[in-house]
Short mmCIF file of C-alpha atoms in Angstrom, two decimals:
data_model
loop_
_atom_site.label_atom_id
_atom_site.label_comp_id
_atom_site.label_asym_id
_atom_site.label_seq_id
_atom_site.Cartn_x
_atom_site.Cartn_y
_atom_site.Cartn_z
CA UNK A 9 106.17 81.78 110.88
CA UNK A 10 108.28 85.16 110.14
CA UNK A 11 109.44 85.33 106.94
CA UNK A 12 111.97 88.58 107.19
CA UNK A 13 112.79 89.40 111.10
CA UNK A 14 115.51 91.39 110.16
CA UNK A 15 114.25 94.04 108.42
CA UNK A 16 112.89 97.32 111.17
CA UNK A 17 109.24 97.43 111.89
CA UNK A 18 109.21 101.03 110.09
CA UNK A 19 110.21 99.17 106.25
CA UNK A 20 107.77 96.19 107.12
CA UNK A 21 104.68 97.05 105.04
CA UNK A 22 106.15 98.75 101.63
CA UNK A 23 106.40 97.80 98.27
CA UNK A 24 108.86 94.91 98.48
CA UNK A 25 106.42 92.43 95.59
CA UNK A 26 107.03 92.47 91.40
CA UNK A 27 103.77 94.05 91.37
CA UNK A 28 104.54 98.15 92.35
CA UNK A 29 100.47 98.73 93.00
CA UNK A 30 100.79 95.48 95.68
CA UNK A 31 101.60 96.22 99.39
CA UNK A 32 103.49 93.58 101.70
CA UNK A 33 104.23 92.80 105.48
CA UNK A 34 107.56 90.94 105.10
CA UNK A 35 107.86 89.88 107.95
CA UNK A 36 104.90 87.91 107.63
CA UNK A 37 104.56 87.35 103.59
CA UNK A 38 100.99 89.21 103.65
CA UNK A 39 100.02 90.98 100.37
CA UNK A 40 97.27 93.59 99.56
CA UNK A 41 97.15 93.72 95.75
CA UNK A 42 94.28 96.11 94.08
CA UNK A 43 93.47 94.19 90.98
CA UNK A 44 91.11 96.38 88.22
CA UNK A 45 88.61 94.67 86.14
CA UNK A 46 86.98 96.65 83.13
CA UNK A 47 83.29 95.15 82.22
CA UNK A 48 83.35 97.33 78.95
CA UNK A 49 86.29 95.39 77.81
CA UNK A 50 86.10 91.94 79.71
CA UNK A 51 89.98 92.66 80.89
CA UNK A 52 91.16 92.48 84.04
CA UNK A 53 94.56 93.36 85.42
CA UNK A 54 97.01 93.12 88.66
CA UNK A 55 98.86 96.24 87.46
CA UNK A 56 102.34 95.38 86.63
CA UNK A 57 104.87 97.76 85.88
CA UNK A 58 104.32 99.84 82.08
CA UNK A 59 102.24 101.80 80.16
CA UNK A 60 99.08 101.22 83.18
CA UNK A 61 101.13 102.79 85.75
CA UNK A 62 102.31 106.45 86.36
CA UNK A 63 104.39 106.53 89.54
CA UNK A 64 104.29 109.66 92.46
CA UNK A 65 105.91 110.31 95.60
CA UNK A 66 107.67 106.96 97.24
CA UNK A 67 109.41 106.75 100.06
CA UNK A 68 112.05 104.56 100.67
CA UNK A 69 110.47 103.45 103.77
CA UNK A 70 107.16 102.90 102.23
CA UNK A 71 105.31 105.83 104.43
CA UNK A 72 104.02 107.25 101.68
CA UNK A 73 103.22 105.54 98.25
CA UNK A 74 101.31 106.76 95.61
CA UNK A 75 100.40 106.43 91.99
CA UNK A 76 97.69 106.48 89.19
CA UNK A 77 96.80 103.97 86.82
CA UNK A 78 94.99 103.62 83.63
CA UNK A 79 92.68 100.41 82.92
CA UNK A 80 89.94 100.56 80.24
CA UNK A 81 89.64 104.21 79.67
CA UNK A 82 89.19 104.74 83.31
CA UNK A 83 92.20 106.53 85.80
CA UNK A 84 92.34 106.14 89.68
CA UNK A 85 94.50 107.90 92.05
CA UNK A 86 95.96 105.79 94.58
CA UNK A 87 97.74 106.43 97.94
CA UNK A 88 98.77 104.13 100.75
CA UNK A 89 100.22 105.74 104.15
CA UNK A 90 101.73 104.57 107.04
CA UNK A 91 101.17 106.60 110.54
CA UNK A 92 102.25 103.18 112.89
CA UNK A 93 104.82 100.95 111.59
CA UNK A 94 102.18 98.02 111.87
CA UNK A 95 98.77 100.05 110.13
CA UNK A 96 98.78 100.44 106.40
CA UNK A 97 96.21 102.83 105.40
CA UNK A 98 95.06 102.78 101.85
CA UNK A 99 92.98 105.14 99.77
CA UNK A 100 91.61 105.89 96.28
CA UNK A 101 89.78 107.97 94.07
CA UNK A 102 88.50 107.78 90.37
CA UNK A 103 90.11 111.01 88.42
CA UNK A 104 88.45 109.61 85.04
CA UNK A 105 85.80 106.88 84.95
CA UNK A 106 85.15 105.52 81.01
CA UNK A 107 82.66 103.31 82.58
CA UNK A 108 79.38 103.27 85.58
CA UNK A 109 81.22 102.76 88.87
CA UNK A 110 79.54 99.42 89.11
CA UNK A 111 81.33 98.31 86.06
CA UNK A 112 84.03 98.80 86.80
CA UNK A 113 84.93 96.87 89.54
CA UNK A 114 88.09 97.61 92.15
CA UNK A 115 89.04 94.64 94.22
CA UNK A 116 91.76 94.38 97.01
CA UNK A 117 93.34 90.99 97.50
CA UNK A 118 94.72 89.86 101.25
CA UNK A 119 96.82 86.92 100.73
CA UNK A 120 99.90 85.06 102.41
CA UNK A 121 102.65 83.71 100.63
CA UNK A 122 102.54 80.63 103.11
CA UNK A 123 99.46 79.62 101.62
CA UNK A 124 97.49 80.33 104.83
CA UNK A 125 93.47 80.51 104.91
CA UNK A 126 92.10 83.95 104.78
CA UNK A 127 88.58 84.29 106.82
CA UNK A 128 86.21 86.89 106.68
CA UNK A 129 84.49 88.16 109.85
CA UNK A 130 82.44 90.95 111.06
CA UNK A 131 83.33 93.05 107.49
CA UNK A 132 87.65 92.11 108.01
CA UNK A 133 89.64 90.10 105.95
CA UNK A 134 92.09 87.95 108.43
CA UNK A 135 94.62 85.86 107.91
CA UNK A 136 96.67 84.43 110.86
CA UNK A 137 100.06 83.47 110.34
CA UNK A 138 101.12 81.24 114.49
CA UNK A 139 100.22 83.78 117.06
CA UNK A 140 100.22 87.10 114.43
CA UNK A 141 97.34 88.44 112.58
CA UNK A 142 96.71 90.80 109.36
CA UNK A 143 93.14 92.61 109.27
CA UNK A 144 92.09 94.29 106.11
CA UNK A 145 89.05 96.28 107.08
CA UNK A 146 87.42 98.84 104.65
CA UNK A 147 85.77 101.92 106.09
CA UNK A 148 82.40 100.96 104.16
CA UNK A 149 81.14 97.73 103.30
CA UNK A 150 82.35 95.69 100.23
CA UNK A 151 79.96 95.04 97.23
CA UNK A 152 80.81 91.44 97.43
CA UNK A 153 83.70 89.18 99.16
CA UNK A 154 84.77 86.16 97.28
CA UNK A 155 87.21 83.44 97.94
CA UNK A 156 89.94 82.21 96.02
CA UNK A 157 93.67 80.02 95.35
CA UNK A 158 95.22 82.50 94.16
CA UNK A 159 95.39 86.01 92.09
CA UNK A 160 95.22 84.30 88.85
CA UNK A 161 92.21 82.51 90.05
CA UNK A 162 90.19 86.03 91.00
CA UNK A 163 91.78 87.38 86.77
CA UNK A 164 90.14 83.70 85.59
CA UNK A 165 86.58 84.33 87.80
CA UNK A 166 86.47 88.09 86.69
CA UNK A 167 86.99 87.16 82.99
CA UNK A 168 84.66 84.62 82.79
CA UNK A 169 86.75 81.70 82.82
CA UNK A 170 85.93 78.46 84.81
CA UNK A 171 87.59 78.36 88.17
CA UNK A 172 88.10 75.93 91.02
CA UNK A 173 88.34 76.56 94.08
CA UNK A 174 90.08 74.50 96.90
CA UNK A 175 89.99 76.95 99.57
CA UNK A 176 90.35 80.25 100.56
CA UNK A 177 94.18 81.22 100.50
CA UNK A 178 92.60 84.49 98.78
CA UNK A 179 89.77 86.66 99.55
CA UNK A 180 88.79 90.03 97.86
CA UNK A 181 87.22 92.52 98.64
CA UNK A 182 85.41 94.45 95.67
CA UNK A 183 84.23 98.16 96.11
CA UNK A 184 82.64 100.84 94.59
CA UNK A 185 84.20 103.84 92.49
CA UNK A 186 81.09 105.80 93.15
CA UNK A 187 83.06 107.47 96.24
CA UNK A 188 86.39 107.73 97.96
CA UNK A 189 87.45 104.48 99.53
CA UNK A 190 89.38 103.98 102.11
CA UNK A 191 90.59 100.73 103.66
CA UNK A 192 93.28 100.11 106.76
CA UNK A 193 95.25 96.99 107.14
CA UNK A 194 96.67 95.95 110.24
CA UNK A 195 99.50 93.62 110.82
CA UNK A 196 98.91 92.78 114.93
CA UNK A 197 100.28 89.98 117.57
CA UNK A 198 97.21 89.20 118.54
CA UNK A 199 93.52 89.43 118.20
CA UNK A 200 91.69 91.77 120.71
CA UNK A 201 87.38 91.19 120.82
CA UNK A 202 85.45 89.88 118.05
CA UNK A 203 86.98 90.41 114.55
CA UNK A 204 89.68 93.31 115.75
CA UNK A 205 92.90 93.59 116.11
#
């Protein structure tokens, strides 16, 4: 299913959701969304736009995004490139940490608007969308993958608040602030060997 074929492969993965820190393939309705979740203050966010964002370069094509946001006392640089129309590269580093890395937790969300299961293997989140795929693949391994129905759900588990689960239309990925992350996230027409695209 293509959800935008209009649009030129060079715009395709760009900022295009209500959520400025989420990326998305239109053509395909995949989302990345970094969502931040404080232990010293039991909050979690999805960054929407205000007070938790401060905006840097942009271009209109989405080749180069990046900002900085504030959660909990803590600040983290973000920037998300684009060398190949089809691989979003993503990146980030903590300029201020109010808390231990490992409480402070960083999680990327791969999701499809058509309500598609996500699957993890061999360390890559994949969701398959007819004959496409979208990899999110993180250059070191995640402190935990979890599955989920939606964003809200992950805010609700986070929090401490009971959640159901019916499947996995959602997984995240949560990492470390301890170093400088980096993650890729490939939008592909096919899958090529085990887990790759």
């Amino acid at each position: 299913m293509i959800i935008a074929n209009t649009l030129p492969p060079a715009r395709a993965w760009n900022t295009w959701s209500d959520r400025p820190a989420a990326m998305t393939f239109l053509p395909l309705g995949v989302h990345v969304t970094p969502l931040l979740y404080s232990t010293r203050h039991k909050e979690a966010t999805l960054l929407p736009p205000g007070e938790g964002m401060r905006f840097g370069h942009h271009g209109m094509d989405g080749r180069l995004v990046e900002f900085e946001t504030r959660h909990g006392g803590t600040h983290i640089a973000f920037r998300y490139e684009k060398h190949d129309p089809f691989v979003l590269q993503g990146e980030w580093r903590a300029t201020s940490l109010a808390e231990w890395g490992l409480r402070y937790w960083l999680t990327l969300c791969l999701s499809a608007e058509t309500g598609v299961t996500v699957s993890h293997h061999d360390g890559a989140c994949i969701v398959r969308i007819g004959y496409r795929y979208v990899a999110l693949v993180s250059q070191m391994a995640a402190v935990q993958v979890t599955a989920h129905d939606s964003l809200e759900a992950v805010l609700d588990d986070l929090c401490g608040r009971p959640v159901r689960c019916n499947g996995s239309h959602l997984l995240s990925l949560c990492v470390s602030l301890n170093l400088v992350f980096s993650v890729e996230c490939i939008a592909a027409r096919r899958m090529r060997g085990s887990g790759q695209v």
